[in-house]
């Protein structure tokens, strides 16, 4: 089978796929080891729309038909399995039975023996070998050995590209190891193969939040390349989505859009605040303006931008922003105070005085407002005096 058949030494918890009893790194599991498994978010998602009724994603691929009897003998261990010869088919069936009974370590040994047998016999059956690697990966995933799970899933995908179960299991292992970008890429590939896999939808939604927090608004640029799945590998291509599915997609799209906008708004606001601290008022104006394009009813952004306009001596613009803020919050002290400063800059001392009195009616302890009121009152008196002294009487004409 070429390089894809060669078993490299394993890594991570539990030793390599070819570790044998008595060799370094070998770890045998007995019984039900689900308590030790690091499953994604504490649950193993089902693969909707891709498995026959009555089966779940946790079941190994190629399970044999059920026969009457006890749980320990409920499988036909001699059932044929693809192109595998009877001894190897029995090993696979034994592994499937052990997996179903929660004996993941013992199942892993059976799958390993079957894989080794295929390689030694030179069996040319990529499909059967792919299933064996994928089933052994499921054992590793159950035992919390994400590294070897990823290795086996990758080998399975080399044998049969775009096989759904290895992709899904590898995505879960990547997520368990917090390798969120690779997990995202695999989940998105799964959805190209079968859009109905709800577990992949849920995981993409969850990981997107983590990547936004981790990498910021440009998180998509840091993703690995997501392969384009050929039509021949896609499932349910001809199925028309139901109205409920379309509605759910639209709702998810709206949620995604709102989440992106919220992240963008928060980032822009912080950048604006940082620019103000650094005295870069025009840059801050630009950032706050972008914020308002996203959320036009955010009162604090109007008062923040008004402050920047005051620093830039754009008094008319500052007044306009304070007017907008007061329409949203009629008792906003900052808006009244900064509008007073804008009126002062425009030499409308009477309006400035009125706004400062509003501030003091809302809070008598605003010392800046008291000081500004004294200054504005003085300027108002000077203005009125100058106007009165500037009045000139018209000369009277002599009557002839």
Tab-separated table of C-alpha atoms in Angstrom:
chain	number	residue	atom	x	y	z
A	1	UNK	CA	0.000	0.000	0.000
A	2	UNK	CA	2.980	2.339	-0.085
A	3	UNK	CA	3.826	4.903	2.595
A	4	UNK	CA	0.267	5.185	3.801
A	5	UNK	CA	0.541	1.614	5.175
A	6	UNK	CA	3.678	2.227	7.247
A	7	UNK	CA	3.141	2.681	10.956
A	8	UNK	CA	5.371	5.364	12.415
A	9	UNK	CA	6.063	5.338	16.169
A	10	UNK	CA	3.143	6.797	18.082
A	11	UNK	CA	3.159	9.866	20.245
A	12	UNK	CA	1.023	11.334	22.968
A	13	UNK	CA	-0.723	9.572	25.852
A	14	UNK	CA	-1.214	5.844	25.355
A	15	UNK	CA	1.822	5.188	23.163
A	16	UNK	CA	1.907	4.708	19.418
A	17	UNK	CA	-0.505	2.718	17.340
A	18	UNK	CA	2.013	-0.113	17.020
A	19	UNK	CA	3.062	-0.278	20.659
A	20	UNK	CA	2.940	-3.832	22.028
A	21	UNK	CA	2.782	-5.088	25.629
A	22	UNK	CA	6.149	-4.790	27.242
A	23	UNK	CA	7.394	-2.031	24.940
A	24	UNK	CA	7.897	1.631	26.000
A	25	UNK	CA	4.825	3.789	25.580
A	26	UNK	CA	2.351	0.872	25.554
A	27	UNK	CA	-0.792	1.497	27.538
A	28	UNK	CA	-3.614	-1.039	27.703
A	29	UNK	CA	-7.104	0.036	28.685
A	30	UNK	CA	-9.554	-2.320	30.357
A	31	UNK	CA	-13.288	-1.985	30.651
A	32	UNK	CA	-15.162	1.224	30.151
A	33	UNK	CA	-12.677	4.078	30.056
A	34	UNK	CA	-15.079	6.851	29.120
A	35	UNK	CA	-14.400	8.591	32.419
A	36	UNK	CA	-10.835	9.204	31.236
A	37	UNK	CA	-11.731	10.311	27.737
A	38	UNK	CA	-11.359	13.994	26.887
A	39	UNK	CA	-14.376	14.245	24.645
A	40	UNK	CA	-15.169	17.615	23.119
A	41	UNK	CA	-17.183	19.731	25.552
A	42	UNK	CA	-18.053	16.621	27.550
A	43	UNK	CA	-20.184	14.968	24.886
A	44	UNK	CA	-19.794	12.903	21.738
A	45	UNK	CA	-21.863	14.472	18.946
A	46	UNK	CA	-24.044	12.313	16.780
A	47	UNK	CA	-23.614	12.346	13.038
A	48	UNK	CA	-27.075	13.181	11.784
A	49	UNK	CA	-28.048	12.156	8.301
A	50	UNK	CA	-24.994	9.978	7.632
A	51	UNK	CA	-25.582	6.769	9.566
A	52	UNK	CA	-28.282	4.114	9.314
A	53	UNK	CA	-31.123	4.348	11.806
A	54	UNK	CA	-30.216	3.015	15.230
A	55	UNK	CA	-26.503	3.770	14.936
A	56	UNK	CA	-24.530	6.586	16.497
A	57	UNK	CA	-21.250	8.247	15.681
A	58	UNK	CA	-19.564	6.393	18.559
A	59	UNK	CA	-20.123	3.033	16.940
A	60	UNK	CA	-17.212	1.630	14.909
A	61	UNK	CA	-17.537	1.551	11.144
A	62	UNK	CA	-18.464	-1.738	9.524
A	63	UNK	CA	-20.253	-3.221	12.546
A	64	UNK	CA	-21.582	-6.686	11.852
A	65	UNK	CA	-25.230	-7.690	12.031
A	66	UNK	CA	-26.761	-8.265	15.429
A	67	UNK	CA	-27.632	-11.829	16.507
A	68	UNK	CA	-29.755	-13.013	19.388
A	69	UNK	CA	-27.946	-13.709	22.624
A	70	UNK	CA	-26.234	-11.809	25.417
A	71	UNK	CA	-24.455	-8.494	24.969
A	72	UNK	CA	-21.101	-10.244	24.931
A	73	UNK	CA	-22.123	-12.458	22.042
A	74	UNK	CA	-24.516	-10.224	20.168
A	75	UNK	CA	-22.318	-9.910	17.050
A	76	UNK	CA	-21.596	-12.473	14.383
A	77	UNK	CA	-17.845	-12.573	14.807
A	78	UNK	CA	-17.403	-14.523	11.579
A	79	UNK	CA	-19.388	-12.092	9.426
A	80	UNK	CA	-17.551	-11.065	6.243
A	81	UNK	CA	-15.946	-7.610	6.175
A	82	UNK	CA	-15.254	-6.282	2.703
A	83	UNK	CA	-12.117	-7.752	1.195
A	84	UNK	CA	-10.623	-8.846	4.519
A	85	UNK	CA	-9.775	-12.554	4.811
A	86	UNK	CA	-11.766	-14.396	7.529
A	87	UNK	CA	-9.106	-14.187	10.296
A	88	UNK	CA	-8.742	-10.413	9.886
A	89	UNK	CA	-12.505	-9.959	9.505
A	90	UNK	CA	-12.965	-11.760	12.829
A	91	UNK	CA	-10.430	-9.446	14.511
A	92	UNK	CA	-12.350	-6.453	13.220
A	93	UNK	CA	-15.692	-7.865	14.394
A	94	UNK	CA	-14.221	-8.642	17.803
A	95	UNK	CA	-12.964	-5.066	18.015
A	96	UNK	CA	-16.426	-3.756	17.118
A	97	UNK	CA	-18.044	-5.894	19.812
A	98	UNK	CA	-15.533	-4.815	22.454
A	99	UNK	CA	-15.987	-1.159	21.496
A	100	UNK	CA	-19.755	-1.417	21.851
A	101	UNK	CA	-19.253	-2.924	25.305
A	102	UNK	CA	-17.035	-0.017	26.350
A	103	UNK	CA	-13.800	-2.041	26.351
A	104	UNK	CA	-11.893	0.500	24.283
A	105	UNK	CA	-8.373	-0.647	25.143
A	106	UNK	CA	-9.137	-4.238	24.180
A	107	UNK	CA	-10.899	-3.083	21.019
A	108	UNK	CA	-7.827	-1.031	20.132
A	109	UNK	CA	-5.654	-4.165	20.339
A	110	UNK	CA	-7.967	-6.058	17.974
A	111	UNK	CA	-7.950	-3.238	15.421
A	112	UNK	CA	-4.157	-2.996	15.684
A	113	UNK	CA	-3.794	-6.734	15.025
A	114	UNK	CA	-6.100	-6.434	12.021
A	115	UNK	CA	-4.136	-3.461	10.643
A	116	UNK	CA	-0.825	-5.288	11.112
A	117	UNK	CA	-2.288	-8.349	9.405
A	118	UNK	CA	-3.378	-6.308	6.402
A	119	UNK	CA	0.041	-4.734	6.049
A	120	UNK	CA	1.925	-8.020	6.442
A	121	UNK	CA	-0.361	-9.806	3.963
A	122	UNK	CA	-0.136	-6.923	1.492
A	123	UNK	CA	-3.930	-6.688	1.220
A	124	UNK	CA	-4.851	-4.020	-1.302
A	125	UNK	CA	-8.132	-2.726	0.152
A	126	UNK	CA	-7.915	0.993	0.987
A	127	UNK	CA	-11.553	1.053	2.096
A	128	UNK	CA	-11.152	-1.730	4.681
A	129	UNK	CA	-7.862	-0.337	5.981
A	130	UNK	CA	-9.374	3.147	6.191
A	131	UNK	CA	-12.199	1.776	8.354
A	132	UNK	CA	-9.752	-0.016	10.632
A	133	UNK	CA	-7.691	3.136	11.180
A	134	UNK	CA	-10.857	5.150	11.770
A	135	UNK	CA	-12.160	2.601	14.296
A	136	UNK	CA	-8.867	2.541	16.152
A	137	UNK	CA	-8.921	6.348	16.172
A	138	UNK	CA	-12.311	6.164	17.904
A	139	UNK	CA	-10.697	4.037	20.632
A	140	UNK	CA	-7.892	6.557	21.067
A	141	UNK	CA	-10.440	9.364	21.276
A	142	UNK	CA	-12.395	7.501	23.955
A	143	UNK	CA	-9.207	6.926	25.934
A	144	UNK	CA	-8.250	10.608	25.724
A	145	UNK	CA	-5.289	9.976	23.408
A	146	UNK	CA	-5.991	12.775	20.953
A	147	UNK	CA	-2.529	12.771	19.350
A	148	UNK	CA	-2.733	9.140	18.164
A	149	UNK	CA	-6.385	9.661	17.204
A	150	UNK	CA	-5.280	12.443	14.860
A	151	UNK	CA	-2.496	10.271	13.446
A	152	UNK	CA	-4.851	7.377	12.645
A	153	UNK	CA	-7.528	9.657	11.188
A	154	UNK	CA	-4.929	11.241	8.922
A	155	UNK	CA	-3.845	7.783	7.702
A	156	UNK	CA	-7.478	6.875	7.070
A	157	UNK	CA	-7.969	10.045	5.039
A	158	UNK	CA	-4.853	9.323	3.005
A	159	UNK	CA	-6.450	6.024	2.041
A	160	UNK	CA	-9.919	7.437	1.403
A	161	UNK	CA	-9.940	11.246	1.132
A	162	UNK	CA	-13.041	13.024	2.438
A	163	UNK	CA	-14.212	10.042	4.476
A	164	UNK	CA	-16.633	11.585	6.947
A	165	UNK	CA	-15.992	9.699	10.198
A	166	UNK	CA	-12.190	10.141	10.256
A	167	UNK	CA	-12.657	13.856	9.503
A	168	UNK	CA	-15.163	14.273	12.311
A	169	UNK	CA	-13.068	12.319	14.817
A	170	UNK	CA	-9.932	14.246	13.893
A	171	UNK	CA	-11.815	17.529	14.323
A	172	UNK	CA	-12.936	16.441	17.799
A	173	UNK	CA	-9.362	15.476	18.717
A	174	UNK	CA	-7.997	18.801	17.469
A	175	UNK	CA	-10.621	20.651	19.509
A	176	UNK	CA	-9.751	18.612	22.606
A	177	UNK	CA	-6.100	19.655	22.138
A	178	UNK	CA	-7.252	23.301	21.701
A	179	UNK	CA	-5.932	23.352	18.136
A	180	UNK	CA	-9.016	25.298	17.162
A	181	UNK	CA	-7.959	26.420	13.678
A	182	UNK	CA	-7.368	22.846	12.477
A	183	UNK	CA	-10.564	21.684	14.184
A	184	UNK	CA	-12.523	24.450	12.437
A	185	UNK	CA	-11.100	23.447	9.039
A	186	UNK	CA	-12.065	19.784	9.539
A	187	UNK	CA	-15.579	20.614	10.764
A	188	UNK	CA	-16.139	22.877	7.753
A	189	UNK	CA	-14.945	20.076	5.470
A	190	UNK	CA	-17.408	17.700	7.147
A	191	UNK	CA	-20.221	20.152	6.376
A	192	UNK	CA	-19.194	20.262	2.730
A	193	UNK	CA	-19.598	16.478	2.648
A	194	UNK	CA	-22.884	16.426	4.574
A	195	UNK	CA	-24.592	19.689	5.501
A	196	UNK	CA	-26.960	17.834	7.860
A	197	UNK	CA	-24.305	16.935	10.463
A	198	UNK	CA	-25.636	19.045	13.313
A	199	UNK	CA	-22.663	18.218	15.539
A	200	UNK	CA	-20.372	19.938	13.044
A	201	UNK	CA	-22.666	23.000	12.885
A	202	UNK	CA	-22.632	23.272	16.682
A	203	UNK	CA	-18.859	22.850	16.856
A	204	UNK	CA	-18.226	25.477	14.157
A	205	UNK	CA	-20.454	27.894	16.068
A	206	UNK	CA	-18.596	27.189	19.329
A	207	UNK	CA	-15.087	27.342	17.839
A	208	UNK	CA	-15.842	30.551	15.932
A	209	UNK	CA	-16.379	32.329	19.262
A	210	UNK	CA	-13.073	30.979	20.578
A	211	UNK	CA	-11.166	32.012	17.458
A	212	UNK	CA	-12.615	35.538	17.564
A	213	UNK	CA	-11.504	35.855	21.193
A	214	UNK	CA	-8.112	34.331	20.389
A	215	UNK	CA	-7.249	35.996	17.067
A	216	UNK	CA	-9.535	39.057	16.845
A	217	UNK	CA	-11.562	40.249	13.835
A	218	UNK	CA	-9.001	38.894	11.335
A	219	UNK	CA	-9.250	35.317	12.665
A	220	UNK	CA	-10.197	33.891	9.260
A	221	UNK	CA	-6.850	34.964	7.790
A	222	UNK	CA	-5.037	32.667	10.230
A	223	UNK	CA	-6.989	29.531	9.325
A	224	UNK	CA	-5.367	26.677	7.400
A	225	UNK	CA	-6.628	26.136	3.891
A	226	UNK	CA	-10.012	24.394	3.842
A	227	UNK	CA	-10.097	21.879	0.978
A	228	UNK	CA	-12.897	21.976	-1.549
A	229	UNK	CA	-14.813	18.708	-1.440
A	230	UNK	CA	-15.542	17.300	-4.924
A	231	UNK	CA	-19.173	16.679	-5.847
A	232	UNK	CA	-18.533	12.937	-5.941
A	233	UNK	CA	-17.783	12.967	-2.194
A	234	UNK	CA	-20.735	15.136	-1.175
A	235	UNK	CA	-23.859	13.609	0.309
A	236	UNK	CA	-27.495	14.765	0.047
A	237	UNK	CA	-26.631	17.109	-2.833
A	238	UNK	CA	-30.094	16.752	-4.354
A	239	UNK	CA	-32.065	17.180	-1.140
A	240	UNK	CA	-33.876	20.488	-0.880
A	241	UNK	CA	-33.603	21.955	2.635
A	242	UNK	CA	-36.860	22.255	4.533
A	243	UNK	CA	-38.349	25.573	5.597
A	244	UNK	CA	-37.247	24.852	9.167
A	245	UNK	CA	-33.653	24.271	8.047
A	246	UNK	CA	-33.650	27.456	5.978
A	247	UNK	CA	-35.096	29.408	8.901
A	248	UNK	CA	-32.488	27.981	11.255
A	249	UNK	CA	-29.708	28.898	8.801
A	250	UNK	CA	-31.030	32.435	8.495
A	251	UNK	CA	-31.200	32.756	12.277
A	252	UNK	CA	-27.624	31.489	12.605
A	253	UNK	CA	-26.504	33.931	9.923
A	254	UNK	CA	-28.125	36.819	11.785
A	255	UNK	CA	-26.539	35.711	15.048
A	256	UNK	CA	-23.165	35.483	13.342
A	257	UNK	CA	-23.591	38.921	11.808
A	258	UNK	CA	-24.590	40.437	15.159
A	259	UNK	CA	-21.676	38.747	16.904
A	260	UNK	CA	-19.189	40.041	14.354
A	261	UNK	CA	-20.647	43.544	14.642
A	262	UNK	CA	-20.367	43.412	18.440
A	263	UNK	CA	-16.737	42.311	18.254
A	264	UNK	CA	-15.980	45.035	15.708
A	265	UNK	CA	-17.744	47.693	17.808
A	266	UNK	CA	-15.849	46.769	20.972
A	267	UNK	CA	-12.520	46.832	19.145
A	268	UNK	CA	-13.193	50.211	17.514
A	269	UNK	CA	-14.354	51.758	20.781
A	270	UNK	CA	-11.196	50.593	22.548
A	271	UNK	CA	-9.036	51.933	19.727
A	272	UNK	CA	-10.868	55.272	19.968
A	273	UNK	CA	-10.352	55.425	23.723
A	274	UNK	CA	-6.661	54.626	23.313
A	275	UNK	CA	-6.332	57.353	20.690
A	276	UNK	CA	-7.877	59.890	23.102
A	277	UNK	CA	-5.400	58.891	25.811
A	278	UNK	CA	-2.572	59.448	23.343
A	279	UNK	CA	-3.916	62.842	22.272
A	280	UNK	CA	-4.787	61.593	18.768
A	281	UNK	CA	-8.213	63.228	18.664
A	282	UNK	CA	-8.810	63.109	14.914
A	283	UNK	CA	-7.989	59.401	14.889
A	284	UNK	CA	-10.377	58.914	17.784
A	285	UNK	CA	-13.120	60.767	15.870
A	286	UNK	CA	-12.676	58.334	12.984
A	287	UNK	CA	-12.920	55.303	15.274
A	288	UNK	CA	-16.007	56.611	17.090
A	289	UNK	CA	-17.646	57.401	13.746
A	290	UNK	CA	-17.171	53.776	12.696
A	291	UNK	CA	-18.691	52.719	16.017
A	292	UNK	CA	-21.783	54.810	15.340
A	293	UNK	CA	-22.152	53.251	11.913
A	294	UNK	CA	-22.560	49.923	13.727
A	295	UNK	CA	-24.607	51.140	16.718
A	296	UNK	CA	-26.100	54.563	16.002
A	297	UNK	CA	-27.910	54.822	19.361
A	298	UNK	CA	-24.904	54.477	21.642
A	299	UNK	CA	-24.989	57.589	23.818
A	300	UNK	CA	-21.465	57.211	25.218
A	301	UNK	CA	-19.949	57.239	21.725
A	302	UNK	CA	-21.614	60.588	20.940
A	303	UNK	CA	-20.273	62.167	24.160
A	304	UNK	CA	-16.823	60.677	23.508
A	305	UNK	CA	-16.729	62.046	19.982
A	306	UNK	CA	-18.013	65.409	21.260
A	307	UNK	CA	-14.988	65.566	23.574
A	308	UNK	CA	-12.686	64.996	20.601
A	309	UNK	CA	-14.418	67.732	18.590
A	310	UNK	CA	-13.971	70.124	21.529
A	311	UNK	CA	-10.255	69.349	21.585
A	312	UNK	CA	-10.128	69.999	17.836
A	313	UNK	CA	-12.183	73.212	18.274
A	314	UNK	CA	-14.985	71.780	16.168
A	315	UNK	CA	-17.591	73.381	18.419
A	316	UNK	CA	-20.549	73.056	16.064
A	317	UNK	CA	-19.853	69.320	15.580
A	318	UNK	CA	-19.462	68.857	19.340
A	319	UNK	CA	-22.806	70.566	19.947
A	320	UNK	CA	-24.489	68.361	17.364
A	321	UNK	CA	-23.140	65.193	19.014
A	322	UNK	CA	-24.309	66.367	22.437
A	323	UNK	CA	-27.752	67.074	20.992
A	324	UNK	CA	-27.864	63.490	19.696
A	325	UNK	CA	-26.739	62.109	23.047
A	326	UNK	CA	-29.454	64.060	24.897
A	327	UNK	CA	-32.104	62.711	22.554
A	328	UNK	CA	-31.073	59.219	23.675
A	329	UNK	CA	-30.486	60.071	27.354
A	330	UNK	CA	-32.213	63.362	28.309
A	331	UNK	CA	-30.432	63.557	31.702
A	332	UNK	CA	-26.910	62.788	30.601
A	333	UNK	CA	-24.583	65.079	32.573
A	334	UNK	CA	-21.619	64.674	30.232
A	335	UNK	CA	-23.733	65.689	27.262
A	336	UNK	CA	-24.984	68.835	29.012
A	337	UNK	CA	-21.493	69.746	30.225
A	338	UNK	CA	-19.785	69.235	26.883
A	339	UNK	CA	-22.550	71.029	25.037
A	340	UNK	CA	-21.998	73.950	27.423
A	341	UNK	CA	-18.329	73.967	26.431
A	342	UNK	CA	-19.362	73.860	22.769
A	343	UNK	CA	-21.710	76.859	23.325
A	344	UNK	CA	-18.853	78.636	25.044
A	345	UNK	CA	-16.590	77.996	22.060
A	346	UNK	CA	-19.331	79.376	19.806
A	347	UNK	CA	-19.601	82.419	22.127
A	348	UNK	CA	-23.198	81.574	22.969
A	349	UNK	CA	-22.678	82.248	26.649
A	350	UNK	CA	-26.348	82.336	27.547
A	351	UNK	CA	-26.915	78.777	26.212
A	352	UNK	CA	-23.698	77.641	27.899
A	353	UNK	CA	-24.961	79.043	31.208
A	354	UNK	CA	-28.276	77.232	30.787
A	355	UNK	CA	-26.589	73.870	30.148
A	356	UNK	CA	-24.240	74.279	33.119
A	357	UNK	CA	-27.190	74.982	35.370
A	358	UNK	CA	-28.784	71.768	34.090
A	359	UNK	CA	-25.641	69.885	35.088
A	360	UNK	CA	-25.753	71.324	38.607
A	361	UNK	CA	-29.431	70.526	38.949
A	362	UNK	CA	-28.610	66.898	38.163
A	363	UNK	CA	-25.540	66.835	40.432
A	364	UNK	CA	-24.494	69.675	42.736
A	365	UNK	CA	-21.071	68.125	43.299
A	366	UNK	CA	-19.726	68.692	39.774
A	367	UNK	CA	-17.062	71.265	40.601
A	368	UNK	CA	-16.014	71.693	36.978
A	369	UNK	CA	-19.542	72.849	36.165
A	370	UNK	CA	-19.484	75.401	39.008
A	371	UNK	CA	-16.175	76.820	37.829
A	372	UNK	CA	-17.307	76.952	34.203
A	373	UNK	CA	-20.567	78.632	35.223
A	374	UNK	CA	-18.619	81.419	36.953
A	375	UNK	CA	-16.435	81.844	33.863
A	376	UNK	CA	-19.375	81.824	31.456
A	377	UNK	CA	-21.385	84.252	33.621
A	378	UNK	CA	-18.458	86.652	33.590
A	379	UNK	CA	-18.090	86.295	29.810
A	380	UNK	CA	-21.821	86.875	29.380
A	381	UNK	CA	-21.669	90.118	31.358
A	382	UNK	CA	-18.693	91.309	29.343
A	383	UNK	CA	-20.512	90.474	26.132
A	384	UNK	CA	-23.662	92.300	27.163
A	385	UNK	CA	-21.623	95.323	28.267
A	386	UNK	CA	-19.693	95.380	25.010
A	387	UNK	CA	-22.895	95.226	23.037
A	388	UNK	CA	-24.483	98.056	24.981
A	389	UNK	CA	-21.429	100.286	24.583
A	390	UNK	CA	-21.266	99.489	20.902
A	391	UNK	CA	-24.696	100.968	20.177
A	392	UNK	CA	-24.352	104.284	18.197
A	393	UNK	CA	-27.134	106.916	18.067
A	394	UNK	CA	-28.076	108.052	14.587
A	395	UNK	CA	-27.494	111.815	13.936
A	396	UNK	CA	-30.603	113.980	13.544
A	397	UNK	CA	-31.138	116.011	10.386
A	398	UNK	CA	-31.845	119.756	10.388
A	399	UNK	CA	-35.262	120.658	9.085
A	400	UNK	CA	-35.318	123.542	6.633
